[in-house]
Coordinates of C-alpha atoms in Angstrom, one line a residue:
Chain A
X1 CA -158.4 -39.4 68.7
X2 CA -155.4 -40.4 66.5
X3 CA -154.1 -42.6 69.3
X4 CA -157.4 -44.1 69.9
X5 CA -157.7 -45.3 66.3
X6 CA -153.9 -46.8 66.6
X7 CA -155.1 -48.7 69.7
X8 CA -158.4 -49.9 67.9
X9 CA -156.6 -51.5 65.1
X10 CA -153.6 -52.8 67.0
X11 CA -153.0 -56.4 66.6
X12 CA -156.0 -56.6 64.3
X13 CA -157.0 -57.7 60.6
X14 CA -158.1 -54.9 58.3
X15 CA -160.0 -56.2 55.2
X16 CA -159.3 -54.4 51.8
X17 CA -162.4 -54.3 49.9
X18 CA -161.6 -53.3 46.4
X19 CA -162.7 -53.9 42.6
X20 CA -161.9 -52.3 39.5
X21 CA -164.2 -51.1 36.6
X22 CA -164.7 -54.2 34.7
X23 CA -164.1 -57.0 37.7
X24 CA -167.2 -59.0 38.5
X25 CA -167.3 -57.7 42.1
X26 CA -167.1 -53.8 41.0
X27 CA -169.7 -51.4 42.6
X28 CA -170.3 -49.5 45.5
X29 CA -172.9 -51.6 47.2
X30 CA -170.7 -54.8 46.5
X31 CA -168.1 -53.1 48.5
X32 CA -170.3 -52.1 51.3
X33 CA -171.5 -55.5 51.6
X34 CA -167.7 -56.9 51.6
X35 CA -167.1 -54.6 54.6
X36 CA -170.2 -55.5 56.6
X37 CA -169.0 -59.0 56.0
X38 CA -165.7 -58.3 57.2
X39 CA -167.0 -56.5 60.2
X40 CA -168.9 -59.4 61.0
X41 CA -166.0 -61.9 60.6
X42 CA -164.1 -59.6 63.2
X43 CA -162.2 -57.2 61.1
X44 CA -160.9 -54.0 63.0
X45 CA -160.9 -51.8 60.0
X46 CA -161.7 -51.4 56.2
X47 CA -159.4 -50.3 53.3
X48 CA -161.0 -48.9 50.3
X49 CA -160.3 -46.9 47.3
X50 CA -162.3 -44.2 46.0
X51 CA -164.7 -41.3 47.2
X52 CA -167.9 -43.1 46.3
X53 CA -166.6 -46.7 47.7
X54 CA -165.7 -45.0 50.9
X55 CA -168.9 -43.2 51.2
X56 CA -170.9 -46.3 50.7
X57 CA -168.8 -48.2 53.1
X58 CA -168.8 -45.5 55.8
X59 CA -172.8 -45.2 55.6
X60 CA -173.0 -49.1 56.4
X61 CA -170.2 -50.1 58.6
X62 CA -168.6 -48.2 61.5
X63 CA -165.0 -49.3 61.5
X64 CA -161.8 -47.3 61.1
X65 CA -161.3 -46.7 57.2
X66 CA -157.9 -46.5 55.5
X67 CA -158.9 -44.6 52.5
X68 CA -156.8 -44.5 49.0
X69 CA -157.6 -42.8 45.9
X70 CA -156.1 -44.9 43.1
X71 CA -155.7 -43.5 39.9
X72 CA -154.0 -45.0 36.9
X73 CA -152.4 -43.0 34.1
X74 CA -150.1 -44.1 31.2
X75 CA -147.5 -41.6 32.1
X76 CA -147.2 -42.1 35.8
X77 CA -146.0 -45.3 37.9
X78 CA -147.4 -43.6 41.2
X79 CA -151.2 -44.7 41.5
X80 CA -152.0 -45.0 45.0
X81 CA -153.5 -41.4 45.8
X82 CA -150.7 -39.7 43.6
X83 CA -151.7 -36.0 44.2
X84 CA -152.8 -33.7 46.9
X85 CA -155.8 -33.0 44.9
X86 CA -156.7 -37.0 44.9
X87 CA -155.9 -37.1 48.7
X88 CA -158.5 -34.3 49.7
X89 CA -161.1 -36.0 47.5
X90 CA -161.2 -38.9 50.0
X91 CA -160.4 -36.5 52.9
X92 CA -163.4 -35.1 52.5
X93 CA -165.4 -38.3 53.0
X94 CA -164.4 -38.4 56.6
X95 CA -161.7 -41.4 57.1
X96 CA -159.5 -42.0 59.9
X97 CA -156.3 -43.0 57.9
X98 CA -155.1 -41.8 54.4
X99 CA -152.7 -43.9 52.4
X100 CA -150.5 -42.5 49.9
X101 CA -147.7 -44.0 47.6
X102 CA -144.5 -42.6 49.7
X103 CA -141.9 -43.5 47.1
X104 CA -139.8 -40.9 45.4
X105 CA -141.0 -41.6 41.9
X106 CA -142.4 -38.8 39.8
X107 CA -146.0 -37.6 40.1
X108 CA -148.2 -35.7 38.0
X109 CA -148.0 -31.7 38.1
X110 CA -144.5 -32.2 39.3
X111 CA -146.0 -32.7 43.0
X112 CA -143.7 -34.6 45.5
X113 CA -144.5 -36.6 48.3
X114 CA -143.0 -34.3 50.9
X115 CA -144.9 -31.5 50.2
X116 CA -148.3 -33.6 49.7
X117 CA -147.6 -35.1 53.2
X118 CA -147.2 -31.5 54.6
X119 CA -150.2 -30.1 53.4
X120 CA -152.4 -33.0 54.4
X121 CA -151.1 -32.8 58.0
X122 CA -151.8 -29.0 58.0
X123 CA -155.2 -29.2 56.7
X124 CA -156.3 -32.4 58.0
X125 CA -154.5 -32.8 61.4
X126 CA -157.0 -35.3 62.7
X127 CA -156.3 -38.0 60.1
X128 CA -153.5 -40.5 60.5
X129 CA -151.2 -40.5 57.1
X130 CA -149.7 -43.6 55.9
X131 CA -146.9 -43.8 53.6
X132 CA -146.7 -47.2 51.5
X133 CA -143.4 -48.5 50.3
X134 CA -141.8 -51.3 48.5
X135 CA -138.1 -51.4 50.0
X136 CA -136.2 -50.6 52.9
X137 CA -134.7 -47.7 51.6
X138 CA -138.1 -46.2 50.4
X139 CA -139.2 -46.8 54.1
X140 CA -136.0 -44.9 55.6
X141 CA -136.9 -41.9 53.3
X142 CA -140.6 -42.1 54.0
X143 CA -140.0 -42.2 57.8
X144 CA -138.1 -38.7 57.6
X145 CA -141.5 -37.2 56.0
X146 CA -143.5 -37.4 59.2
X147 CA -145.9 -40.3 58.2
X148 CA -147.8 -41.6 61.2
X149 CA -148.0 -44.9 59.7
X150 CA -145.6 -46.9 57.3
X151 CA -147.0 -49.7 55.1
X152 CA -145.4 -52.5 53.1
X153 CA -148.0 -52.4 50.4
X154 CA -146.2 -51.7 47.4
X155 CA -143.5 -54.4 47.9
X156 CA -143.8 -56.7 45.0
X157 CA -145.4 -54.1 42.9
X158 CA -142.6 -51.7 42.0
X159 CA -139.7 -52.4 39.7
X160 CA -137.4 -52.0 42.6
X161 CA -139.4 -55.0 44.3
X162 CA -140.3 -57.1 41.6
X163 CA -138.5 -60.2 42.8
X164 CA -140.9 -60.2 45.9
X165 CA -143.9 -62.9 45.1
X166 CA -145.1 -63.6 48.6
X167 CA -145.5 -61.9 51.9
X168 CA -142.5 -59.9 52.7
X169 CA -141.7 -60.6 56.4
X170 CA -138.1 -59.6 55.9
X171 CA -139.3 -55.9 55.2
X172 CA -141.6 -55.5 58.0
X173 CA -138.4 -56.8 60.4
X174 CA -136.2 -54.4 58.8
X175 CA -138.4 -51.5 59.3
X176 CA -139.1 -52.3 62.6
X177 CA -135.4 -52.5 63.6
X178 CA -134.8 -49.0 62.4
X179 CA -138.1 -47.0 63.5
X180 CA -140.9 -46.9 66.1
X181 CA -143.2 -45.7 63.4
X182 CA -146.2 -48.1 63.6
X183 CA -146.1 -50.6 60.6
X184 CA -149.0 -51.9 58.6
X185 CA -148.3 -55.1 56.9
X186 CA -150.0 -55.7 53.7
X187 CA -149.4 -57.3 50.4
X188 CA -149.4 -61.1 49.2
X189 CA -150.8 -62.4 52.5
X190 CA -152.6 -65.6 51.3
X191 CA -153.2 -67.5 54.5
X192 CA -154.1 -66.8 58.1
X193 CA -150.5 -68.0 59.3
X194 CA -148.8 -65.4 57.2
X195 CA -150.9 -62.9 58.6
X196 CA -150.3 -63.8 62.3
X197 CA -146.3 -63.9 61.2
X198 CA -146.7 -60.6 59.8
X199 CA -147.7 -59.1 63.4
X200 CA -144.7 -61.4 65.0
X201 CA -142.3 -59.6 62.4
X202 CA -143.3 -56.4 64.0
X203 CA -146.4 -55.0 62.3
X204 CA -149.1 -52.9 64.1
X205 CA -152.1 -54.4 62.1
X206 CA -152.3 -56.5 59.1
X207 CA -154.3 -55.9 55.9
X208 CA -155.8 -58.9 54.0
X209 CA -157.5 -58.2 50.5
X210 CA -157.4 -60.7 47.9
X211 CA -157.6 -63.8 50.0
X212 CA -160.9 -62.5 51.4
X213 CA -162.6 -60.2 48.8
X214 CA -161.5 -61.5 45.3
X215 CA -163.5 -64.6 44.7
X216 CA -162.3 -64.8 41.1
X217 CA -158.6 -65.4 42.5
X218 CA -159.8 -67.9 45.2
X219 CA -161.6 -69.7 42.5
X220 CA -158.6 -69.7 40.5
X221 CA -156.5 -71.0 43.5
X222 CA -158.8 -74.1 43.6
X223 CA -159.2 -74.5 39.9
X224 CA -155.7 -74.7 39.6
X225 CA -154.8 -77.3 42.1
X226 CA -158.1 -79.2 41.0
X227 CA -156.8 -79.3 37.4
X228 CA -153.5 -81.1 38.5
X229 CA -155.6 -84.3 39.3
X230 CA -156.8 -84.7 35.5
X231 CA -153.3 -83.4 34.1
X232 CA -151.8 -86.4 36.1
X233 CA -154.3 -89.1 35.0
Chain B
X1 CA -177.2 -83.8 26.3
X2 CA -176.8 -85.2 29.8
X3 CA -173.6 -87.0 29.2
X4 CA -172.5 -83.8 27.6
X5 CA -172.9 -82.2 31.1
X6 CA -171.2 -84.6 32.9
X7 CA -168.5 -84.5 30.6
X8 CA -168.1 -80.6 31.1
X9 CA -167.9 -80.6 34.8
X10 CA -165.4 -83.7 34.8
X11 CA -162.2 -83.0 37.0
X12 CA -163.6 -79.3 37.6
X13 CA -164.3 -77.1 40.4
X14 CA -167.9 -76.0 40.8
X15 CA -168.5 -73.0 43.0
X16 CA -171.3 -72.5 45.5
X17 CA -172.7 -69.0 45.7
X18 CA -175.3 -68.6 48.4
X19 CA -176.4 -66.4 51.0
X20 CA -179.3 -66.4 53.3
X21 CA -181.7 -63.3 54.2
X22 CA -179.8 -61.0 56.8
X23 CA -176.3 -62.2 55.5
X24 CA -174.2 -59.3 54.1
X25 CA -173.6 -60.7 50.9
X26 CA -177.7 -61.6 50.4
X27 CA -179.1 -60.3 46.9
X28 CA -179.6 -61.8 43.7
X29 CA -177.2 -59.3 41.8
X30 CA -174.3 -60.2 44.4
X31 CA -175.0 -63.8 43.5
X32 CA -174.5 -63.2 40.0
X33 CA -171.6 -61.3 40.4
X34 CA -169.9 -64.2 42.4
X35 CA -170.9 -66.6 39.6
X36 CA -169.2 -64.3 37.0
X37 CA -166.1 -64.1 39.1
X38 CA -166.4 -67.9 39.5
X39 CA -166.4 -68.6 36.1
X40 CA -163.6 -66.0 35.4
X41 CA -161.6 -67.8 38.0
X42 CA -161.9 -71.1 36.1
X43 CA -165.1 -72.9 37.5
X44 CA -166.9 -75.5 35.3
X45 CA -170.4 -75.0 37.1
X46 CA -172.2 -73.1 39.7
X47 CA -174.4 -74.0 42.4
X48 CA -177.0 -71.7 43.8
X49 CA -180.2 -71.8 45.8
X50 CA -183.8 -70.5 45.0
X51 CA -185.7 -69.5 41.5
X52 CA -184.5 -65.5 41.7
X53 CA -180.7 -66.5 42.4
X54 CA -180.6 -69.0 39.7
X55 CA -182.3 -66.6 37.2
X56 CA -180.0 -63.8 38.1
X57 CA -177.1 -66.1 37.8
X58 CA -178.5 -67.8 34.4
X59 CA -178.8 -64.3 32.8
X60 CA -175.1 -63.4 33.5
X61 CA -173.0 -66.6 33.3
X62 CA -173.3 -69.7 31.0
X63 CA -172.2 -72.5 32.8
X64 CA -174.1 -75.5 34.3
X65 CA -176.1 -74.9 37.0
X66 CA -177.0 -77.0 40.2
X67 CA -180.0 -75.9 41.6
X68 CA -181.1 -76.2 44.9
X69 CA -184.2 -74.8 46.8
X70 CA -183.4 -74.4 50.6
X71 CA -186.4 -74.3 52.5
X72 CA -186.1 -74.0 56.3
X73 CA -189.2 -75.1 58.5
X74 CA -189.5 -75.8 62.4
X75 CA -190.9 -79.0 61.9
X76 CA -188.7 -80.6 59.4
X77 CA -185.1 -81.7 59.1
X78 CA -184.9 -81.7 55.2
X79 CA -184.2 -78.3 53.9
X80 CA -182.6 -78.8 50.6
X81 CA -185.1 -79.1 47.9
X82 CA -187.6 -80.9 50.4
X83 CA -190.7 -81.4 48.3
X84 CA -191.8 -81.9 44.7
X85 CA -193.1 -78.4 44.4
X86 CA -189.9 -76.8 45.7
X87 CA -188.1 -79.0 43.0
X88 CA -190.5 -77.7 40.2
X89 CA -189.9 -74.1 41.1
X90 CA -186.3 -74.3 40.5
X91 CA -186.5 -76.6 37.4
X92 CA -188.7 -74.0 35.6
X93 CA -185.8 -71.8 35.5
X94 CA -184.0 -74.3 33.3
X95 CA -181.1 -75.9 35.4
X96 CA -178.6 -78.6 33.8
X97 CA -178.8 -80.5 37.4
X98 CA -181.2 -80.3 40.4
X99 CA -180.1 -81.3 43.8
X100 CA -182.3 -82.7 46.6
X101 CA -181.9 -84.2 50.0
X102 CA -181.9 -88.0 49.3
X103 CA -182.1 -89.0 53.0
X104 CA -185.1 -91.1 54.1
X105 CA -185.9 -88.3 56.6
X106 CA -189.8 -87.1 56.6
X107 CA -190.6 -84.4 54.5
X108 CA -193.5 -82.1 54.5
X109 CA -197.0 -83.3 53.3
X110 CA -195.9 -87.0 53.8
X111 CA -193.7 -86.8 50.3
X112 CA -190.9 -89.3 50.2
X113 CA -187.7 -89.1 48.1
X114 CA -188.2 -92.0 45.8
X115 CA -191.6 -90.8 44.5
X116 CA -190.0 -87.2 44.1
X117 CA -187.4 -88.5 42.0
X118 CA -189.4 -90.5 39.8
X119 CA -191.8 -87.5 39.1
X120 CA -188.9 -85.5 38.2
X121 CA -187.5 -88.0 36.0
X122 CA -190.6 -88.3 34.1
X123 CA -191.6 -84.6 34.1
X124 CA -188.0 -83.2 33.3
X125 CA -186.0 -86.1 31.4
X126 CA -183.4 -83.8 30.5
X127 CA -182.2 -82.8 33.8
X128 CA -179.6 -84.6 35.8
X129 CA -180.9 -85.3 39.4
X130 CA -178.4 -85.4 42.0
X131 CA -179.1 -86.8 45.5
X132 CA -177.4 -85.4 48.8
X133 CA -176.4 -87.7 51.6
X134 CA -174.5 -87.6 54.8
X135 CA -173.4 -91.4 55.4
X136 CA -172.6 -94.4 53.5
X137 CA -175.8 -96.2 54.3
X138 CA -177.9 -93.4 53.2
X139 CA -175.6 -93.3 50.0
X140 CA -176.6 -96.9 49.2
X141 CA -180.4 -96.4 49.7
X142 CA -180.2 -93.3 47.4
X143 CA -178.3 -95.3 44.8
X144 CA -181.5 -97.4 44.5
X145 CA -183.6 -94.3 43.5
X146 CA -182.2 -93.6 40.0
X147 CA -180.3 -90.5 40.8
X148 CA -177.7 -89.5 38.1
X149 CA -175.3 -88.3 40.8
X150 CA -174.6 -88.8 44.4
X151 CA -173.2 -85.6 46.2
X152 CA -171.5 -85.7 49.9
X153 CA -173.1 -82.3 50.8
X154 CA -175.0 -83.3 54.0
X155 CA -171.9 -85.1 55.6
X156 CA -171.5 -83.1 58.9
X157 CA -175.2 -81.6 58.6
X158 CA -177.0 -84.3 60.0
X159 CA -177.4 -85.9 63.4
X160 CA -176.1 -89.3 61.7
X161 CA -172.9 -87.4 60.7
X162 CA -172.5 -84.6 63.3
X163 CA -169.1 -86.1 64.3
X164 CA -167.8 -84.9 60.9
X165 CA -165.9 -81.7 60.9
X166 CA -163.7 -81.4 58.1
X167 CA -163.9 -82.8 54.5
X168 CA -165.0 -86.3 54.2
X169 CA -162.9 -88.0 51.7
X170 CA -163.6 -91.5 53.4
X171 CA -167.3 -91.4 52.5
X172 CA -166.0 -90.2 49.0
X173 CA -164.2 -93.6 48.7
X174 CA -166.6 -95.7 50.2
X175 CA -169.1 -94.7 47.8
X176 CA -167.0 -94.9 44.6
X177 CA -166.2 -98.4 46.0
X178 CA -169.7 -99.7 45.7
X179 CA -171.0 -97.7 42.9
X180 CA -170.4 -96.2 39.3
X181 CA -172.7 -93.6 39.9
X182 CA -170.8 -90.2 39.4
X183 CA -169.9 -88.6 43.0
X184 CA -169.8 -84.9 43.6
X185 CA -167.6 -83.8 46.5
X186 CA -169.0 -80.9 48.6
X187 CA -168.9 -80.1 52.1
X188 CA -166.0 -78.4 54.5
X189 CA -163.7 -78.2 51.7
X190 CA -161.3 -75.3 52.7
X191 CA -158.2 -75.5 50.6
X192 CA -157.1 -76.2 47.3
X193 CA -155.2 -79.3 48.4
X194 CA -158.4 -80.6 49.8
X195 CA -160.4 -80.0 46.7
X196 CA -157.8 -81.8 44.7
X197 CA -157.7 -85.0 47.1
X198 CA -161.6 -85.1 47.0
X199 CA -160.9 -86.0 43.1
X200 CA -158.3 -88.3 44.0
X201 CA -160.8 -90.1 46.3
X202 CA -163.2 -90.8 43.5
X203 CA -165.1 -87.7 43.0
X204 CA -166.4 -86.6 39.5
X205 CA -166.3 -83.0 40.3
X206 CA -165.8 -80.9 43.4
X207 CA -168.0 -78.2 45.0
X208 CA -166.4 -75.3 46.8
X209 CA -168.6 -72.8 48.6
X210 CA -167.7 -71.0 51.8
X211 CA -164.0 -70.7 51.1
X212 CA -164.7 -69.0 48.0
X213 CA -168.0 -66.9 48.5
X214 CA -168.4 -66.3 52.4
X215 CA -166.2 -63.3 53.1
X216 CA -167.3 -63.2 56.7
X217 CA -166.1 -66.7 57.4
X218 CA -162.9 -66.0 55.4
X219 CA -162.3 -62.8 57.5
X220 CA -163.0 -65.0 60.7
X221 CA -160.3 -67.4 59.5
X222 CA -157.8 -64.7 59.4
X223 CA -159.0 -62.8 62.5
X224 CA -158.9 -65.8 64.8
X225 CA -155.5 -66.6 63.7
X226 CA -154.2 -63.0 64.1
X227 CA -155.9 -62.5 67.3
X228 CA -153.6 -65.4 68.8
X229 CA -150.6 -63.1 68.5
X230 CA -151.9 -60.7 71.2
X231 CA -152.9 -63.3 73.4
X232 CA -149.6 -64.7 73.6
X233 CA -148.2 -61.2 74.5

C-alpha cells in the first residue's frame, strides 16, 4: 500500500492548495475546486492543510493526499504539524502522507520530533510520514528518525536557510547523495523548468503551490513587470 | 468619467476571471474571490463574463470592470456579447467598459455590430465600448464604428487568425500604427515579460486571464514539463 502510493506519485507533480484566513481564496470549497482543477491538469497528488480542507478535498478528488496541519503560535517557530495531537487530527481524515516539521526546534508541550514520528508509525502504520527540513544538516538528523520521505519544504523559511530565495536544487542533490530515502522537492518552484530540474536533481516528486494556486501572487508577478514599462517612460 | 477610467487603467494589468459551467472553478463566489486576489496583487481592472459573475465581483471589488456576455450557439461563430440584448443584460449591472466581438461575422437575429455599437452609445453614453478583433483588417473596419477601445482578444480564436498560437505583438503594433484609438492587449499572454512587451508594442493596458486564473491550465504546464523527465529515463 505505501509502496503503491510512492509509485503513483513517482516523477509526478503534486499541487499544494492552501489559503489562510483573510486570504481571498480562503475556504474549503475553493480549496476543493483548486484540487479538482489540479487533477484535471495532471497532478498526481494534492497537499493541503487542516482537517476541514483535507475532508473537503477528499470528498471531491481521489488522489493521494499529503496532509499538514499548520498552527501558528507566537512562542513557537515550528508551525507545520508541530505536535502529535495536530498530527492525529489530520490522520483521522484518512490521508496517504502526513508531513511534519522535522527540525530539532522547540515545539509546544516540550514534545520532540523523534517521539512524534515513533507514535505516528506505531498508531498509523499505513501512512507515509514525511519530514520537512531546510538544510542538509537537518536532513541528516531527520533521516535517522525513520521518515519514509524527506522534503525540502522549509528551505528559505527558517533562520538557518534565510539566504535561500529560489528553488534549492543543491539541497535536493546533497540529500540524494547521502540517503536513499525518497525526496519530495518543494519550495519556491516558480516555473515548469524548475519543477523538471528538481526531478533531475534527485527528487521523487515535486510540489508546486504558489505558482498555481495563489492568484494574488501570480497577479503581482505580472503587475510588477508591467509597471516597469511606465517607470521607463 | 470615461477619460478618468482610461487614465486609471493606463499601463496597468487587467485580470480576466472566467470559468464555464463544468469547469472546476465555476461559480460566482470563486470569480469574486479571484477578482479580490487580483486586486490584492495589483490589478487595475477586472474582466468577467455574464451578469451574475459581474454582480458578484462588483460587490467585492471596486475596480473598473470590463464586462462581456459570452453566449455559445451552434449556429453562430460570434460568442462575445453577440447581440444588443446580451449587451444590455450586463450594461444594467453597471460596468465601466463593455466588450463585444467587433468582426463582421453573422450574428443572431440578423443583427450587425455597427447598429449594436450605435445603440449602446445612444443608450449608455457613460460606458466605454470596446471592439474585439482578430486581424488588422478587422481592426480597421471596427475603428470606423466608433469604438472607444480596440482589443486583440480574438487573435488566435477565429478561422482568419488560427495560425496565431502566442501573444500577437505584431497585431498590436500594426493597429497602433494606423489609429490613435487605445488598444487593450489580450490573448495568449503567458509570462510577465510578454505582458510588458504588449505595452511596449503600443497597448494602453494588458489583460491576462489563463496564466493567473486557470489553475487547471497552470497545472498542465507544470505536469507536461515534469513528465519529460520520466520520458527521458
